[in-house]
XYZ file of C-alpha atoms in Angstrom:
386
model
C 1.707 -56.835 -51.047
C 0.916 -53.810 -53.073
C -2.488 -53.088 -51.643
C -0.577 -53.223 -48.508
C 2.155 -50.982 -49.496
C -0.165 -48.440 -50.861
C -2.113 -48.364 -47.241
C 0.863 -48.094 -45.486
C 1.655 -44.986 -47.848
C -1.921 -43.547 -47.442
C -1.597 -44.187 -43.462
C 1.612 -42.048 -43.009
C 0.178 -39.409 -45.321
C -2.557 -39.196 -42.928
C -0.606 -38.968 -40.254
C 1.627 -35.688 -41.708
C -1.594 -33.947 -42.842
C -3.146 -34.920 -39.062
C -0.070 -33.202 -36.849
C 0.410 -30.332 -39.694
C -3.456 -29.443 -38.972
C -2.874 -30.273 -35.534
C 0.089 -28.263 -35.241
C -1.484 -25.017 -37.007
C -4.628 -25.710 -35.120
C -2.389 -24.990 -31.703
C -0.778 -22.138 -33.186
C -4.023 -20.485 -33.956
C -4.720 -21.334 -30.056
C -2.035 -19.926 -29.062
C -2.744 -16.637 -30.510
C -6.136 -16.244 -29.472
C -4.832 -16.546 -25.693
C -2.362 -13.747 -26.441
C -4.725 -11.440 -28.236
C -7.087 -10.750 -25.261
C -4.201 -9.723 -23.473
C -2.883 -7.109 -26.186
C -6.776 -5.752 -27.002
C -7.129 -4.855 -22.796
C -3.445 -3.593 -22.838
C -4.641 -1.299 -25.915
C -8.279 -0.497 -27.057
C -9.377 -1.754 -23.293
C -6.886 0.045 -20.569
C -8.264 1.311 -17.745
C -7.391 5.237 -17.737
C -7.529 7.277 -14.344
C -7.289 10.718 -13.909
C -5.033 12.876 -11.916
C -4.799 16.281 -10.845
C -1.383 17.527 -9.515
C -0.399 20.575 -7.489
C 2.244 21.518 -9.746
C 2.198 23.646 -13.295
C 3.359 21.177 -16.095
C 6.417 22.604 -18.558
C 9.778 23.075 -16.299
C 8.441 21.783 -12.969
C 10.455 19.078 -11.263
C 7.647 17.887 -9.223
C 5.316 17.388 -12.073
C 7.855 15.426 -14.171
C 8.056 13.244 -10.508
C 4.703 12.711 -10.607
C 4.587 11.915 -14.481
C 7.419 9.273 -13.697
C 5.045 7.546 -11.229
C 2.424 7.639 -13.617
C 4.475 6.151 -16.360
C 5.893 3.564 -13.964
C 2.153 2.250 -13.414
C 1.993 2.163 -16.938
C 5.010 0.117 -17.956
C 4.221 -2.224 -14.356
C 0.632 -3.064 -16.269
C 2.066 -3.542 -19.536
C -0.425 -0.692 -20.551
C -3.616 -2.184 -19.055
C -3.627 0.719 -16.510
C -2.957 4.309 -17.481
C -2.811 7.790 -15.718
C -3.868 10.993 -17.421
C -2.024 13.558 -15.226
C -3.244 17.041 -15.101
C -1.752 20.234 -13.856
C -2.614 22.486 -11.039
C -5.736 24.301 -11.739
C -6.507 22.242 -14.416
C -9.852 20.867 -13.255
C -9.217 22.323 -9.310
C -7.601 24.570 -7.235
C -4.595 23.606 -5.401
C -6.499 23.678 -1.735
C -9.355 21.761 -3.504
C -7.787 17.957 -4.307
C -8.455 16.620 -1.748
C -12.122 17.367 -2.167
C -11.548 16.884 -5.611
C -10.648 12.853 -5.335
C -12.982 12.065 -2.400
C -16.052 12.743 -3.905
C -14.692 11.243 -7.585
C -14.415 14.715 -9.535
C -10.855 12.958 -10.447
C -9.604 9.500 -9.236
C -5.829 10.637 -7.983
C -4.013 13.996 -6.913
C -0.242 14.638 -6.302
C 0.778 16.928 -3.994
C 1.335 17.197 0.379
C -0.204 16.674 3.301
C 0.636 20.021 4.101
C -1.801 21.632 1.527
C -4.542 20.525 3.978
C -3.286 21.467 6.855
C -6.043 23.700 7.165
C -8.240 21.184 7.579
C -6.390 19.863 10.641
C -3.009 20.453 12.294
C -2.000 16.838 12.401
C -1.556 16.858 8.756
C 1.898 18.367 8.751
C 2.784 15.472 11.223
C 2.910 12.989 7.811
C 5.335 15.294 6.052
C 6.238 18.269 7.779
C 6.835 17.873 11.597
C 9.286 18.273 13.815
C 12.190 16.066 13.099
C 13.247 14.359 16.647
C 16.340 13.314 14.723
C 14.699 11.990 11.282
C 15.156 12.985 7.759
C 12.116 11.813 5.380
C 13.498 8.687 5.020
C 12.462 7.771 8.874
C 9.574 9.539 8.739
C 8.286 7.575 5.479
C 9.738 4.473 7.413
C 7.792 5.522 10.630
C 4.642 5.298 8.289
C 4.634 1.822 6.849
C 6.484 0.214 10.017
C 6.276 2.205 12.913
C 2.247 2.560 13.358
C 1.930 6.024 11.003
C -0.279 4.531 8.656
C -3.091 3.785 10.600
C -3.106 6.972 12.444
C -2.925 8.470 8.725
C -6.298 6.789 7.397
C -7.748 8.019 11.297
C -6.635 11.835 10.456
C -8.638 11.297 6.723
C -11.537 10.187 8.575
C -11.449 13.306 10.881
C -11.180 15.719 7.810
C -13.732 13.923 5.845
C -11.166 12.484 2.757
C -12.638 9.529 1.140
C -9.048 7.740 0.343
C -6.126 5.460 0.337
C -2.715 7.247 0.108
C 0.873 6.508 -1.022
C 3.815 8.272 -0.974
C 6.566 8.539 -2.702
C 9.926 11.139 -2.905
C 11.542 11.415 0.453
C 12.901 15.053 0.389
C 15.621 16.352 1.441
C 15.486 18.786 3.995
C 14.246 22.081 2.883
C 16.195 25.609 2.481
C 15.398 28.200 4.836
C 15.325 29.943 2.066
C 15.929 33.410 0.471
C 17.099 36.529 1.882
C 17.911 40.179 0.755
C 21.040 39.157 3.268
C 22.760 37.042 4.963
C 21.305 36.447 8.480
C 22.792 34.465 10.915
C 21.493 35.782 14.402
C 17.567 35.308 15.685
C 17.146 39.145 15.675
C 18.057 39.171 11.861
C 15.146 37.474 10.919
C 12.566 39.065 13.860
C 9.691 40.452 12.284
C 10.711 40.007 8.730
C 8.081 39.047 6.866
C 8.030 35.131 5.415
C 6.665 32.530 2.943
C 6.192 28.953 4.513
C 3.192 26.469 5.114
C 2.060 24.190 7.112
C 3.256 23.952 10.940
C 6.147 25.966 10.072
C 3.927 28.365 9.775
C 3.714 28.434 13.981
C 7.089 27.425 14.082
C 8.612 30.735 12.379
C 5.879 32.710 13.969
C 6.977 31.424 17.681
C 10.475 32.842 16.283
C 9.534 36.333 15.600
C 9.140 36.005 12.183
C 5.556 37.183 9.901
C 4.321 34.264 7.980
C 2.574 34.176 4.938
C 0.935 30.728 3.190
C 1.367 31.418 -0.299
C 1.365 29.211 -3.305
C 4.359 28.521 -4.929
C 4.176 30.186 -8.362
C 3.228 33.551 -6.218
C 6.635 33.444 -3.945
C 8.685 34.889 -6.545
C 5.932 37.718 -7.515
C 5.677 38.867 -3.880
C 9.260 38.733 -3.000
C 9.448 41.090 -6.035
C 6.940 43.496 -5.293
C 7.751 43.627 -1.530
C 4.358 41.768 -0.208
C 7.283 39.309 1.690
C 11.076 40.120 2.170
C 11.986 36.174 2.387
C 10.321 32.967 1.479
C 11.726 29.387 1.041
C 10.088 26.585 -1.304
C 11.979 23.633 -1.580
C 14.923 22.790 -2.935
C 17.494 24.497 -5.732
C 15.640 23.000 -8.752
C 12.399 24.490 -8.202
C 13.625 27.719 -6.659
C 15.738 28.191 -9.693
C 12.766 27.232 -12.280
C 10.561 30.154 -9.904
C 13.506 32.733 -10.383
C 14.092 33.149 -7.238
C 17.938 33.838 -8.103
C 16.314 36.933 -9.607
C 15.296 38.488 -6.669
C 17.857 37.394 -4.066
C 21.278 36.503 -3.968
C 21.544 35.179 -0.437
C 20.224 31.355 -0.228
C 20.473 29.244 3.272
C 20.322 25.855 3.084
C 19.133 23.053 5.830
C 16.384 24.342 7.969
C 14.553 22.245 10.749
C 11.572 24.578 9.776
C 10.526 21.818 7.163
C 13.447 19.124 7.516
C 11.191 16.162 6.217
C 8.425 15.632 3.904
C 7.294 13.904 0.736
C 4.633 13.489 -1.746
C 1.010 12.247 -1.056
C -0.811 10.196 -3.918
C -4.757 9.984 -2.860
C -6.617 8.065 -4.817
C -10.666 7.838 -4.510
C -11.904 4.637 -2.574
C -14.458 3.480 -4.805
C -12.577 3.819 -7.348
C -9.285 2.068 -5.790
C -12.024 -0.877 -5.003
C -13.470 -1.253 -8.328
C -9.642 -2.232 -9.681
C -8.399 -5.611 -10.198
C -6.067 -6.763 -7.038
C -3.098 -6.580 -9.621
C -3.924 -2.907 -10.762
C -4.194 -2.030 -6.916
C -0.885 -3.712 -6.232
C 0.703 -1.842 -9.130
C -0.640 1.668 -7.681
C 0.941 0.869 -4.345
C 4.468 -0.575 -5.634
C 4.651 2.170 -8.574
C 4.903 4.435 -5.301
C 7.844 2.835 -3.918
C 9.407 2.686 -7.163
C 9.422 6.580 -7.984
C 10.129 6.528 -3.811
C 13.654 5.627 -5.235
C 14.040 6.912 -8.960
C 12.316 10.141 -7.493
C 15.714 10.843 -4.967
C 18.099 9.675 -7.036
C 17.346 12.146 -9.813
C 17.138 15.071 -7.122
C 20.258 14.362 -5.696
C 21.674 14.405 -9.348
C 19.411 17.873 -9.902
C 19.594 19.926 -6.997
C 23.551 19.371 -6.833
C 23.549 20.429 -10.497
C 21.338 23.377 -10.463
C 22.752 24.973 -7.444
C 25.931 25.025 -9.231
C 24.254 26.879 -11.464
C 22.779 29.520 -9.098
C 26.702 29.813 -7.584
C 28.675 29.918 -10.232
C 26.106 31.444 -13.499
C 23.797 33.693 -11.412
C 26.367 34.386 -8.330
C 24.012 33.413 -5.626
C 26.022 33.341 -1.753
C 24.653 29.788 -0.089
C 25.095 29.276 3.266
C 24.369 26.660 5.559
C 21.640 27.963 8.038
C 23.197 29.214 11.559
C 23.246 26.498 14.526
C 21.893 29.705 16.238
C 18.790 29.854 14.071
C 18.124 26.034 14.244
C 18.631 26.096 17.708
C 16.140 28.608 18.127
C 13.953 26.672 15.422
C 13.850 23.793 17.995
C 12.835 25.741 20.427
C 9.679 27.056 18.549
C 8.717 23.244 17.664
C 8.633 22.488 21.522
C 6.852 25.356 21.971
C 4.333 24.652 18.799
C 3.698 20.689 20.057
C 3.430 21.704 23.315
C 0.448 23.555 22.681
C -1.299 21.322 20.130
C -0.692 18.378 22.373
C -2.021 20.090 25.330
C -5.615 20.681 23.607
C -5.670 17.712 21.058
C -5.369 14.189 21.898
C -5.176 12.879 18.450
C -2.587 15.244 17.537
C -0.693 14.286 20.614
C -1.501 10.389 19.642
C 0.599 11.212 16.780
C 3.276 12.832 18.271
C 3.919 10.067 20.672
C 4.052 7.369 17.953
C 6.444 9.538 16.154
C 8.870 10.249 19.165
C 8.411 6.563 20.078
C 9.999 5.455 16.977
C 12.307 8.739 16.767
C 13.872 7.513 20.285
C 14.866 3.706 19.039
C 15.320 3.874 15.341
C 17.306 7.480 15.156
C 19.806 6.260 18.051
C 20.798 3.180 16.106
C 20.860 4.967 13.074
C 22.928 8.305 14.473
C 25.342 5.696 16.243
C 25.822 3.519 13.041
C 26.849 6.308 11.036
C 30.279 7.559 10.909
C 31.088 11.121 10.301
C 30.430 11.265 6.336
C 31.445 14.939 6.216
C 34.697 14.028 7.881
C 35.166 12.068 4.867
C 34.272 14.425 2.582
C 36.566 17.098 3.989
C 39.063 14.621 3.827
C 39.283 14.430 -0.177
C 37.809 17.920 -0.708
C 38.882 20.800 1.766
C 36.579 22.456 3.888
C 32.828 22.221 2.627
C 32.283 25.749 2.793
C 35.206 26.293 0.338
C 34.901 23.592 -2.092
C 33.999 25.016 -5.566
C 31.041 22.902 -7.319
């Protein structure tokens, strides 16, 4: 009974030593499973490089496209990294394109309409006409409505080797700054302008001089006479340029550029060599900053052109129904002609007013009067202090 007692003893002993070994044994396991994971997320990460068309330091657009890049980050838990650049920092501005299609960086930020040059249609993903639709539509008119594919068929033309998301749908653009206030076509005949893209025809078909000009150059020439008026974007940016500095009459709401939004090319090859997951993150980080982008710029641009009213005692206006009118009239005029001698471009334009026609009528039926509403707590829009 003893020798049995002590076995039994020795047995259970066995047992505790077996599933404390056991149990340290799966612990160990576990760790090595997790530790791959933290050594690619760290010492391993894939880093890509980007070029943007925007100066870094107090630039709206370049914080917008560092909170896409950190979104892709935080989506790959680190695994997948961006190292954004500023303009001119390994290209010019007109050069990006270039730039990620042959590798020289993997990614660029910036719009369609900085290679316009290249070909017309360009504006159409960003800065067309508007047929009724804010950037919202347009973007929409992109992944649903058949603008995609005709997007990767325009790269082709222009010889861009890469896939593209976008992200940030704008608000409609400013007309912009004057040394006045204009209101009638004649005011603005032959004055000479800042603008790109296909509002570059469109002002042009209104009397107006246009010059393309980069951004950081607006305020410069404005000041030196080179251009009496020039619009950018929106009251952020305009104020970080100093444009309050060289005009104090700002008109907001223009159908010159009433939609548009940020491209993000990235080089095929390298887009291919990524895992599906890093790819997927790329894509969705774009939709994400899509939202976070135009919430903080509604929150921005209402604060900032506060600022230029009541701090640097800029006059705003809305833009005259006269001048949009007449606006209009130069986009007929504008797509008229391209259409008539380019059948891609008109390809385009047909898709667009195709999905213009169904999707704006629902939408501009749907919606009640919000500035009635407005009015209605407020006073008078024109009046109401901010």
């Amino acid at each position: 009974m003893i020798k049995e007692k002590k076995s039994l003893k020795n047995t259970t002993s066995s047992r505790r030593k077996f599933f404390k070994t056991a149990a340290k044994a799966g612990a160990v396991a576990a760790a090595t499973v997790a530790m791959p994971n933290i050594a690619t997320a760290g010492s391993h990460a894939k880093t890509l490089k980007m070029q943007a068309a925007w100066p870094s330091g107090a630039n709206i657009f370049f914080e917008m496209a560092g909170d896409y890049c950190k979104m892709v980050e935080e989506m790959s838990g680190g695994s997948l990294k961006i190292d954004l650049q500023p303009v001119g920092a390994v290209v010019k501005t007109s050069e990006i394109g270039q730039a990620v299609s042959s590798g020289v960086v993997d990614m660029g930020h910036w719009v369609t309409a900085y290679w316009y040059g290249k070909n017309p249609a360009a504006s159409l993903f960003g800065t067309g006409p508007s047929y009724g639709m804010s950037s919202q539509e347009v973007m929409g008119w992109m992944e649903y409505g058949g603008g995609r594919k005709l997007y990767d068929e325009t790269l082709a033309k222009v010889g861009f080797d890469y896939i593209g998301f976008f992200h940030m749908p704008m608000p409609a653009q400013p007309f912009g700054w004057f040394k006045k206030n204009v209101t009638k076509v004649s005011d603005v005949k032959g004055m000479k302008y800042r603008t790109v893209g296909l509002a570059t025809n469109v002002l042009t078909a209104m009397g107006m001089v246009v010059r393309q000009l980069p951004g950081g150059e607006i305020q410069p020439a404005m000041k030196t006479g080179l251009i009496e008026a020039a619009e950018f974007n929106n009251p952020t940016s305009d104020s970080q340029f100093g444009m309050q500095d060289v005009s104090k009459h700002y008109h907001l709401g223009s159908f010159h550029q009433s939609q548009e939004m940020f491209e993000i090319p990235v080089n095929k090859k390298t887009y291919n060599s990524l895992s599906p997951a890093h790819q997927a993150i790329l894509k969705n980080a774009a939709y994400a900053a899509n939202s976070d982008n135009y919430f903080k710029a509604l929150v921005r641009y209402s604060n900032d052109l506060a600022k230029l009213m009541n701090e640097h005692k800029v006059n705003v206006y809305q833009t005259s129904d006269a001048i949009l009118a007449e606006q209009l009239k130069g986009w007929d005029k504008v797509i008229g002609d391209f259409t008539k001698k380019d059948a891609f471009f008109k390809k385009i334009v047909d898709s667009q007013k195709a999905y213009a026609k169904k999707v704006m009528k629902y939408l501009l039926m749907n919606q009640p009067n919000y500035k009635l509403a407005y009015e209605n707590e407020f006073g008078p829009i024109g009046k109401v202090k901010i």
